[in-house]
């Protein structure tokens, strides 16, 4: 596999999913061994958040502890290096991630759009309240705090199964896709949202589009021009290597 020749691109957008963090030892949400598949696990959606907020908080506390023990792997590091070398030439790499584990930032990536929120923030549960999300201390455990503005309970700043993406990351993602000239999706299914929508926008903008994943697309998405099968931590360092 050859390098992409990253230096030829000006506006690079990379979408990452759970597959990129597997080599760091983090379980995926779904699939074998995933957190949602464990005995007694429930799908965490907006109604579980209402009916059993303590359980939702403790699940996310557990995931945060796992994420803190994990280390970024070669795929996370390759993306951080690529961003840096593009920035040195006045180009950009925007990282859109479905992951909530914070590993991209710990690897050194700066321009990260967290589509599904973060394990390391809480936000006010009152939809009418406009207070910004709050960072959690690393030592945080389980206790629900109250919003400093309206007094409502704070909740994980995570997009649950039946909840829409927050407006800001959705806007940032769309804006980056409108002007991108290279789009790479890694460790996520190319045929379901958001990858399936994002690649349409990228292809419409005239970008070269590539899917890197373990599994081949079935059926293939017509807007992905290339597909590279393999583990993110093996493929990305070579693909993103500077000439
Ligand atoms: Zn509030």
PDB file of C-alpha atoms and ligand atoms in Angstrom:
ATOM      1  CA  UNK A   1       0.000   0.000   0.000  1.00  0.00           C
ATOM      2  CA  UNK A   2       1.322   3.389  -1.006  1.00  0.00           C
ATOM      3  CA  UNK A   3       1.178   6.726   0.763  1.00  0.00           C
ATOM      4  CA  UNK A   4      -1.704   8.963  -0.320  1.00  0.00           C
ATOM      5  CA  UNK A   5       0.648  11.828  -1.023  1.00  0.00           C
ATOM      6  CA  UNK A   6      -1.020  13.953   1.612  1.00  0.00           C
ATOM      7  CA  UNK A   7       0.959  17.030   0.573  1.00  0.00           C
ATOM      8  CA  UNK A   8      -1.205  17.274  -2.558  1.00  0.00           C
ATOM      9  CA  UNK A   9      -4.316  18.028  -0.504  1.00  0.00           C
ATOM     10  CA  UNK A  10      -5.450  21.272   1.090  1.00  0.00           C
ATOM     11  CA  UNK A  11      -8.581  20.394   3.038  1.00  0.00           C
ATOM     12  CA  UNK A  12      -8.523  16.887   4.418  1.00  0.00           C
ATOM     13  CA  UNK A  13     -11.435  15.441   6.388  1.00  0.00           C
ATOM     14  CA  UNK A  14     -11.122  12.138   8.275  1.00  0.00           C
ATOM     15  CA  UNK A  15     -14.088  10.416   9.929  1.00  0.00           C
ATOM     16  CA  UNK A  16     -13.213   7.900  12.629  1.00  0.00           C
ATOM     17  CA  UNK A  17     -15.383   5.310  14.375  1.00  0.00           C
ATOM     18  CA  UNK A  18     -15.007   2.722  17.102  1.00  0.00           C
ATOM     19  CA  UNK A  19     -12.725   0.518  14.961  1.00  0.00           C
ATOM     20  CA  UNK A  20      -9.847   2.933  15.454  1.00  0.00           C
ATOM     21  CA  UNK A  21      -9.852   2.486  19.244  1.00  0.00           C
ATOM     22  CA  UNK A  22     -10.055  -1.314  19.321  1.00  0.00           C
ATOM     23  CA  UNK A  23      -6.245  -1.617  19.263  1.00  0.00           C
ATOM     24  CA  UNK A  24      -6.198   0.621  22.355  1.00  0.00           C
ATOM     25  CA  UNK A  25      -8.233  -2.028  24.142  1.00  0.00           C
ATOM     26  CA  UNK A  26     -11.553  -0.200  24.117  1.00  0.00           C
ATOM     27  CA  UNK A  27     -14.660  -2.258  23.476  1.00  0.00           C
ATOM     28  CA  UNK A  28     -17.075  -1.052  20.849  1.00  0.00           C
ATOM     29  CA  UNK A  29     -20.614  -0.212  21.945  1.00  0.00           C
ATOM     30  CA  UNK A  30     -22.222  -2.855  19.798  1.00  0.00           C
ATOM     31  CA  UNK A  31     -20.935  -6.123  18.432  1.00  0.00           C
ATOM     32  CA  UNK A  32     -19.371  -9.081  20.251  1.00  0.00           C
ATOM     33  CA  UNK A  33     -17.991  -8.084  23.639  1.00  0.00           C
ATOM     34  CA  UNK A  34     -19.434  -4.601  23.223  1.00  0.00           C
ATOM     35  CA  UNK A  35     -20.750  -2.748  26.230  1.00  0.00           C
ATOM     36  CA  UNK A  36     -24.344  -2.918  25.056  1.00  0.00           C
ATOM     37  CA  UNK A  37     -24.144  -6.674  24.544  1.00  0.00           C
ATOM     38  CA  UNK A  38     -23.193  -7.573  28.074  1.00  0.00           C
ATOM     39  CA  UNK A  39     -25.636  -9.476  30.239  1.00  0.00           C
ATOM     40  CA  UNK A  40     -27.916  -6.993  31.924  1.00  0.00           C
ATOM     41  CA  UNK A  41     -26.862  -4.151  29.652  1.00  0.00           C
ATOM     42  CA  UNK A  42     -29.572  -1.970  28.218  1.00  0.00           C
ATOM     43  CA  UNK A  43     -29.561   0.265  25.224  1.00  0.00           C
ATOM     44  CA  UNK A  44     -28.938   3.691  26.638  1.00  0.00           C
ATOM     45  CA  UNK A  45     -31.382   6.074  25.070  1.00  0.00           C
ATOM     46  CA  UNK A  46     -33.217   9.198  26.103  1.00  0.00           C
ATOM     47  CA  UNK A  47     -35.883   7.230  27.953  1.00  0.00           C
ATOM     48  CA  UNK A  48     -33.341   5.233  30.032  1.00  0.00           C
ATOM     49  CA  UNK A  49     -31.785   8.578  30.820  1.00  0.00           C
ATOM     50  CA  UNK A  50     -35.164   9.643  32.249  1.00  0.00           C
ATOM     51  CA  UNK A  51     -36.111   6.407  34.002  1.00  0.00           C
ATOM     52  CA  UNK A  52     -32.737   5.306  35.376  1.00  0.00           C
ATOM     53  CA  UNK A  53     -30.220   8.158  35.259  1.00  0.00           C
ATOM     54  CA  UNK A  54     -28.025   6.571  37.952  1.00  0.00           C
ATOM     55  CA  UNK A  55     -27.487   3.496  35.812  1.00  0.00           C
ATOM     56  CA  UNK A  56     -26.648   5.568  32.768  1.00  0.00           C
ATOM     57  CA  UNK A  57     -24.164   7.625  34.770  1.00  0.00           C
ATOM     58  CA  UNK A  58     -22.465   4.544  36.188  1.00  0.00           C
ATOM     59  CA  UNK A  59     -22.162   2.992  32.725  1.00  0.00           C
ATOM     60  CA  UNK A  60     -20.476   6.143  31.450  1.00  0.00           C
ATOM     61  CA  UNK A  61     -18.289   6.302  34.576  1.00  0.00           C
ATOM     62  CA  UNK A  62     -17.124   2.780  33.777  1.00  0.00           C
ATOM     63  CA  UNK A  63     -16.430   3.716  30.154  1.00  0.00           C
ATOM     64  CA  UNK A  64     -14.528   6.832  31.248  1.00  0.00           C
ATOM     65  CA  UNK A  65     -12.318   4.732  33.536  1.00  0.00           C
ATOM     66  CA  UNK A  66     -11.595   2.345  30.641  1.00  0.00           C
ATOM     67  CA  UNK A  67     -10.782   5.242  28.313  1.00  0.00           C
ATOM     68  CA  UNK A  68      -8.407   6.769  30.866  1.00  0.00           C
ATOM     69  CA  UNK A  69      -6.526   3.494  31.208  1.00  0.00           C
ATOM     70  CA  UNK A  70      -6.246   3.149  27.412  1.00  0.00           C
ATOM     71  CA  UNK A  71      -3.473   4.720  25.356  1.00  0.00           C
ATOM     72  CA  UNK A  72      -3.706   6.198  21.847  1.00  0.00           C
ATOM     73  CA  UNK A  73      -2.440   3.712  19.235  1.00  0.00           C
ATOM     74  CA  UNK A  74      -0.490   4.062  15.974  1.00  0.00           C
ATOM     75  CA  UNK A  75      -3.629   5.117  14.069  1.00  0.00           C
ATOM     76  CA  UNK A  76      -4.412   7.996  16.463  1.00  0.00           C
ATOM     77  CA  UNK A  77      -0.776   9.098  16.360  1.00  0.00           C
ATOM     78  CA  UNK A  78      -0.593   8.970  12.548  1.00  0.00           C
ATOM     79  CA  UNK A  79      -3.618  11.289  12.317  1.00  0.00           C
ATOM     80  CA  UNK A  80      -2.104  13.755  14.786  1.00  0.00           C
ATOM     81  CA  UNK A  81       1.171  13.812  12.783  1.00  0.00           C
ATOM     82  CA  UNK A  82      -0.727  14.279   9.516  1.00  0.00           C
ATOM     83  CA  UNK A  83      -2.611  17.261  10.952  1.00  0.00           C
ATOM     84  CA  UNK A  84       0.640  18.815  12.061  1.00  0.00           C
ATOM     85  CA  UNK A  85       2.408  18.362   8.717  1.00  0.00           C
ATOM     86  CA  UNK A  86      -0.599  19.688   6.774  1.00  0.00           C
ATOM     87  CA  UNK A  87      -0.824  22.698   9.092  1.00  0.00           C
ATOM     88  CA  UNK A  88       2.862  23.464   8.446  1.00  0.00           C
ATOM     89  CA  UNK A  89       1.930  23.915   4.750  1.00  0.00           C
ATOM     90  CA  UNK A  90      -1.130  26.022   5.478  1.00  0.00           C
ATOM     91  CA  UNK A  91      -3.506  23.105   4.818  1.00  0.00           C
ATOM     92  CA  UNK A  92      -5.935  21.573   7.295  1.00  0.00           C
ATOM     93  CA  UNK A  93      -7.032  18.201   8.574  1.00  0.00           C
ATOM     94  CA  UNK A  94     -10.426  18.118  10.266  1.00  0.00           C
ATOM     95  CA  UNK A  95     -11.053  15.032  12.334  1.00  0.00           C
ATOM     96  CA  UNK A  96     -14.701  14.095  12.680  1.00  0.00           C
ATOM     97  CA  UNK A  97     -15.042  11.370  15.283  1.00  0.00           C
ATOM     98  CA  UNK A  98     -17.911   9.230  16.473  1.00  0.00           C
ATOM     99  CA  UNK A  99     -15.766   8.200  19.432  1.00  0.00           C
ATOM    100  CA  UNK A 100     -16.246   9.634  22.900  1.00  0.00           C
ATOM    101  CA  UNK A 101     -12.967   8.315  24.358  1.00  0.00           C
ATOM    102  CA  UNK A 102     -10.748  11.414  23.962  1.00  0.00           C
ATOM    103  CA  UNK A 103      -7.881   9.360  22.467  1.00  0.00           C
ATOM    104  CA  UNK A 104      -7.446  11.610  19.409  1.00  0.00           C
ATOM    105  CA  UNK A 105      -6.845  14.636  21.617  1.00  0.00           C
ATOM    106  CA  UNK A 106      -4.461  12.675  23.820  1.00  0.00           C
ATOM    107  CA  UNK A 107      -2.507  11.659  20.699  1.00  0.00           C
ATOM    108  CA  UNK A 108      -2.110  15.362  19.869  1.00  0.00           C
ATOM    109  CA  UNK A 109      -4.918  16.065  17.373  1.00  0.00           C
ATOM    110  CA  UNK A 110      -6.207  19.628  17.730  1.00  0.00           C
ATOM    111  CA  UNK A 111      -8.932  20.038  15.146  1.00  0.00           C
ATOM    112  CA  UNK A 112     -11.376  17.412  16.439  1.00  0.00           C
ATOM    113  CA  UNK A 113     -15.157  17.522  16.018  1.00  0.00           C
ATOM    114  CA  UNK A 114     -16.779  15.129  18.492  1.00  0.00           C
ATOM    115  CA  UNK A 115     -19.971  14.118  16.713  1.00  0.00           C
ATOM    116  CA  UNK A 116     -21.283  12.064  19.616  1.00  0.00           C
ATOM    117  CA  UNK A 117     -19.972  14.098  22.532  1.00  0.00           C
ATOM    118  CA  UNK A 118     -17.389  13.117  25.116  1.00  0.00           C
ATOM    119  CA  UNK A 119     -17.101  10.923  28.187  1.00  0.00           C
ATOM    120  CA  UNK A 120     -15.184  13.762  29.780  1.00  0.00           C
ATOM    121  CA  UNK A 121     -17.931  16.367  29.796  1.00  0.00           C
ATOM    122  CA  UNK A 122     -21.365  16.788  31.325  1.00  0.00           C
ATOM    123  CA  UNK A 123     -24.063  19.178  30.236  1.00  0.00           C
ATOM    124  CA  UNK A 124     -27.293  20.501  31.648  1.00  0.00           C
ATOM    125  CA  UNK A 125     -30.247  18.160  31.123  1.00  0.00           C
ATOM    126  CA  UNK A 126     -32.640  21.057  30.667  1.00  0.00           C
ATOM    127  CA  UNK A 127     -33.076  21.578  26.910  1.00  0.00           C
ATOM    128  CA  UNK A 128     -34.095  25.204  27.436  1.00  0.00           C
ATOM    129  CA  UNK A 129     -30.861  26.019  29.286  1.00  0.00           C
ATOM    130  CA  UNK A 130     -27.975  27.320  27.208  1.00  0.00           C
ATOM    131  CA  UNK A 131     -25.099  26.709  29.658  1.00  0.00           C
ATOM    132  CA  UNK A 132     -21.961  25.309  28.005  1.00  0.00           C
ATOM    133  CA  UNK A 133     -20.909  21.712  28.755  1.00  0.00           C
ATOM    134  CA  UNK A 134     -18.499  21.340  31.691  1.00  0.00           C
ATOM    135  CA  UNK A 135     -15.283  19.297  31.771  1.00  0.00           C
ATOM    136  CA  UNK A 136     -15.181  16.497  34.314  1.00  0.00           C
ATOM    137  CA  UNK A 137     -12.186  16.064  36.580  1.00  0.00           C
ATOM    138  CA  UNK A 138     -10.332  12.799  35.936  1.00  0.00           C
ATOM    139  CA  UNK A 139     -11.183  11.703  39.459  1.00  0.00           C
ATOM    140  CA  UNK A 140     -14.903  12.289  38.958  1.00  0.00           C
ATOM    141  CA  UNK A 141     -17.188   9.463  39.991  1.00  0.00           C
ATOM    142  CA  UNK A 142     -20.876   8.941  39.797  1.00  0.00           C
ATOM    143  CA  UNK A 143     -22.291  11.901  41.657  1.00  0.00           C
ATOM    144  CA  UNK A 144     -24.743  13.991  39.678  1.00  0.00           C
ATOM    145  CA  UNK A 145     -24.117  17.691  39.974  1.00  0.00           C
ATOM    146  CA  UNK A 146     -26.594  20.496  39.413  1.00  0.00           C
ATOM    147  CA  UNK A 147     -26.423  23.104  36.659  1.00  0.00           C
ATOM    148  CA  UNK A 148     -24.911  26.323  38.008  1.00  0.00           C
ATOM    149  CA  UNK A 149     -27.386  28.352  35.975  1.00  0.00           C
ATOM    150  CA  UNK A 150     -30.797  26.641  36.232  1.00  0.00           C
ATOM    151  CA  UNK A 151     -30.268  23.965  38.900  1.00  0.00           C
ATOM    152  CA  UNK A 152     -31.297  21.013  36.689  1.00  0.00           C
ATOM    153  CA  UNK A 153     -29.272  17.794  36.897  1.00  0.00           C
ATOM    154  CA  UNK A 154     -26.159  17.576  34.743  1.00  0.00           C
ATOM    155  CA  UNK A 155     -26.008  14.586  32.380  1.00  0.00           C
ATOM    156  CA  UNK A 156     -23.280  12.962  30.265  1.00  0.00           C
ATOM    157  CA  UNK A 157     -22.524  15.100  27.197  1.00  0.00           C
ATOM    158  CA  UNK A 158     -23.050  12.083  24.962  1.00  0.00           C
ATOM    159  CA  UNK A 159     -25.460  11.578  22.082  1.00  0.00           C
ATOM    160  CA  UNK A 160     -27.615   8.603  23.057  1.00  0.00           C
ATOM    161  CA  UNK A 161     -29.154   6.157  20.585  1.00  0.00           C
ATOM    162  CA  UNK A 162     -32.325   8.019  19.728  1.00  0.00           C
ATOM    163  CA  UNK A 163     -30.970  11.509  20.160  1.00  0.00           C
ATOM    164  CA  UNK A 164     -29.948  13.830  17.311  1.00  0.00           C
ATOM    165  CA  UNK A 165     -26.400  15.077  16.931  1.00  0.00           C
ATOM    166  CA  UNK A 166     -25.839  18.453  18.602  1.00  0.00           C
ATOM    167  CA  UNK A 167     -26.124  21.427  16.262  1.00  0.00           C
ATOM    168  CA  UNK A 168     -22.540  22.711  16.601  1.00  0.00           C
ATOM    169  CA  UNK A 169     -20.634  19.520  15.661  1.00  0.00           C
ATOM    170  CA  UNK A 170     -23.127  18.820  12.879  1.00  0.00           C
ATOM    171  CA  UNK A 171     -22.564  22.301  11.470  1.00  0.00           C
ATOM    172  CA  UNK A 172     -18.763  21.999  11.779  1.00  0.00           C
ATOM    173  CA  UNK A 173     -18.838  18.627  10.018  1.00  0.00           C
ATOM    174  CA  UNK A 174     -20.976  19.872   7.144  1.00  0.00           C
ATOM    175  CA  UNK A 175     -18.855  22.970   6.674  1.00  0.00           C
ATOM    176  CA  UNK A 176     -15.619  20.936   6.536  1.00  0.00           C
ATOM    177  CA  UNK A 177     -17.132  18.493   4.011  1.00  0.00           C
ATOM    178  CA  UNK A 178     -18.273  21.258   1.672  1.00  0.00           C
ATOM    179  CA  UNK A 179     -14.706  22.286   0.953  1.00  0.00           C
ATOM    180  CA  UNK A 180     -12.752  19.054   1.368  1.00  0.00           C
ATOM    181  CA  UNK A 181     -10.543  17.580  -1.337  1.00  0.00           C
ATOM    182  CA  UNK A 182      -9.758  14.299   0.456  1.00  0.00           C
ATOM    183  CA  UNK A 183     -12.174  12.344   2.651  1.00  0.00           C
ATOM    184  CA  UNK A 184     -11.133   9.211   4.539  1.00  0.00           C
ATOM    185  CA  UNK A 185     -13.479   7.184   6.759  1.00  0.00           C
ATOM    186  CA  UNK A 186     -11.757   4.798   9.193  1.00  0.00           C
ATOM    187  CA  UNK A 187     -13.050   2.091  11.488  1.00  0.00           C
ATOM    188  CA  UNK A 188     -16.705   2.703  10.755  1.00  0.00           C
ATOM    189  CA  UNK A 189     -19.227   1.168   8.398  1.00  0.00           C
ATOM    190  CA  UNK A 190     -19.243   2.965   5.065  1.00  0.00           C
ATOM    191  CA  UNK A 191     -22.864   2.119   4.419  1.00  0.00           C
ATOM    192  CA  UNK A 192     -24.591   3.593   7.480  1.00  0.00           C
ATOM    193  CA  UNK A 193     -24.904   7.133   8.781  1.00  0.00           C
ATOM    194  CA  UNK A 194     -22.925   9.277   9.338  1.00  0.00           C
ATOM    195  CA  UNK A 195     -20.267   7.872   6.943  1.00  0.00           C
ATOM    196  CA  UNK A 196     -22.824   7.235   4.184  1.00  0.00           C
ATOM    197  CA  UNK A 197     -24.044  10.850   4.285  1.00  0.00           C
ATOM    198  CA  UNK A 198     -20.661  12.423   4.802  1.00  0.00           C
ATOM    199  CA  UNK A 199     -19.122  10.619   1.821  1.00  0.00           C
ATOM    200  CA  UNK A 200     -21.948  11.876  -0.390  1.00  0.00           C
ATOM    201  CA  UNK A 201     -21.187  15.458   0.581  1.00  0.00           C
ATOM    202  CA  UNK A 202     -17.454  14.932   0.119  1.00  0.00           C
ATOM    203  CA  UNK A 203     -17.873  13.329  -3.300  1.00  0.00           C
ATOM    204  CA  UNK A 204     -20.238  16.129  -4.315  1.00  0.00           C
ATOM    205  CA  UNK A 205     -17.541  18.617  -3.323  1.00  0.00           C
ATOM    206  CA  UNK A 206     -15.180  16.794  -5.692  1.00  0.00           C
ATOM    207  CA  UNK A 207     -13.040  15.083  -3.035  1.00  0.00           C
ATOM    208  CA  UNK A 208     -11.160  11.811  -3.391  1.00  0.00           C
ATOM    209  CA  UNK A 209     -12.928   9.400  -1.015  1.00  0.00           C
ATOM    210  CA  UNK A 210     -11.492   6.347   0.744  1.00  0.00           C
ATOM    211  CA  UNK A 211     -12.878   3.845   3.237  1.00  0.00           C
ATOM    212  CA  UNK A 212     -10.441   2.033   5.547  1.00  0.00           C
ATOM    213  CA  UNK A 213     -12.147  -0.797   7.420  1.00  0.00           C
ATOM    214  CA  UNK A 214     -11.812  -4.439   8.389  1.00  0.00           C
ATOM    215  CA  UNK A 215     -14.975  -5.446   6.598  1.00  0.00           C
ATOM    216  CA  UNK A 216     -15.712  -4.768   2.943  1.00  0.00           C
ATOM    217  CA  UNK A 217     -18.790  -2.633   2.283  1.00  0.00           C
ATOM    218  CA  UNK A 218     -21.826  -4.668   1.427  1.00  0.00           C
ATOM    219  CA  UNK A 219     -23.342  -3.341  -0.700  1.00  0.00           C
ATOM    220  CA  UNK A 220     -20.615  -0.946  -1.818  1.00  0.00           C
ATOM    221  CA  UNK A 221     -21.415   2.744  -1.419  1.00  0.00           C
ATOM    222  CA  UNK A 222     -21.005   4.348  -4.848  1.00  0.00           C
ATOM    223  CA  UNK A 223     -19.459   7.526  -3.437  1.00  0.00           C
ATOM    224  CA  UNK A 224     -16.486   5.726  -1.891  1.00  0.00           C
ATOM    225  CA  UNK A 225     -13.973   5.668  -4.748  1.00  0.00           C
ATOM    226  CA  UNK A 226     -11.508   3.399  -2.951  1.00  0.00           C
ATOM    227  CA  UNK A 227     -11.673   0.815  -0.201  1.00  0.00           C
ATOM    228  CA  UNK A 228      -8.690  -0.392   1.829  1.00  0.00           C
ATOM    229  CA  UNK A 229      -9.217  -3.446   4.003  1.00  0.00           C
ATOM    230  CA  UNK A 230      -7.125  -3.726   7.135  1.00  0.00           C
ATOM    231  CA  UNK A 231      -6.662  -2.581  10.696  1.00  0.00           C
ATOM    232  CA  UNK A 232      -6.549   1.169  11.188  1.00  0.00           C
ATOM    233  CA  UNK A 233      -3.298   0.960  13.179  1.00  0.00           C
ATOM    234  CA  UNK A 234      -1.595  -0.891  10.305  1.00  0.00           C
ATOM    235  CA  UNK A 235      -3.060   1.064   7.405  1.00  0.00           C
ATOM    236  CA  UNK A 236      -3.066   4.711   8.545  1.00  0.00           C
ATOM    237  CA  UNK A 237       0.640   5.161   9.382  1.00  0.00           C
ATOM    238  CA  UNK A 238       1.561   4.051   5.843  1.00  0.00           C
ATOM    239  CA  UNK A 239      -1.299   5.799   4.084  1.00  0.00           C
ATOM    240  CA  UNK A 240      -0.663   9.156   5.762  1.00  0.00           C
ATOM    241  CA  UNK A 241       3.115   9.034   5.588  1.00  0.00           C
ATOM    242  CA  UNK A 242       4.654  12.217   4.196  1.00  0.00           C
ATOM    243  CA  UNK A 243       6.656  11.852   1.032  1.00  0.00           C
TER     244      UNK A 243
HETATM  245 ZN1  LIG B   1     -29.078  24.438  33.199  1.00  0.00          ZN
END
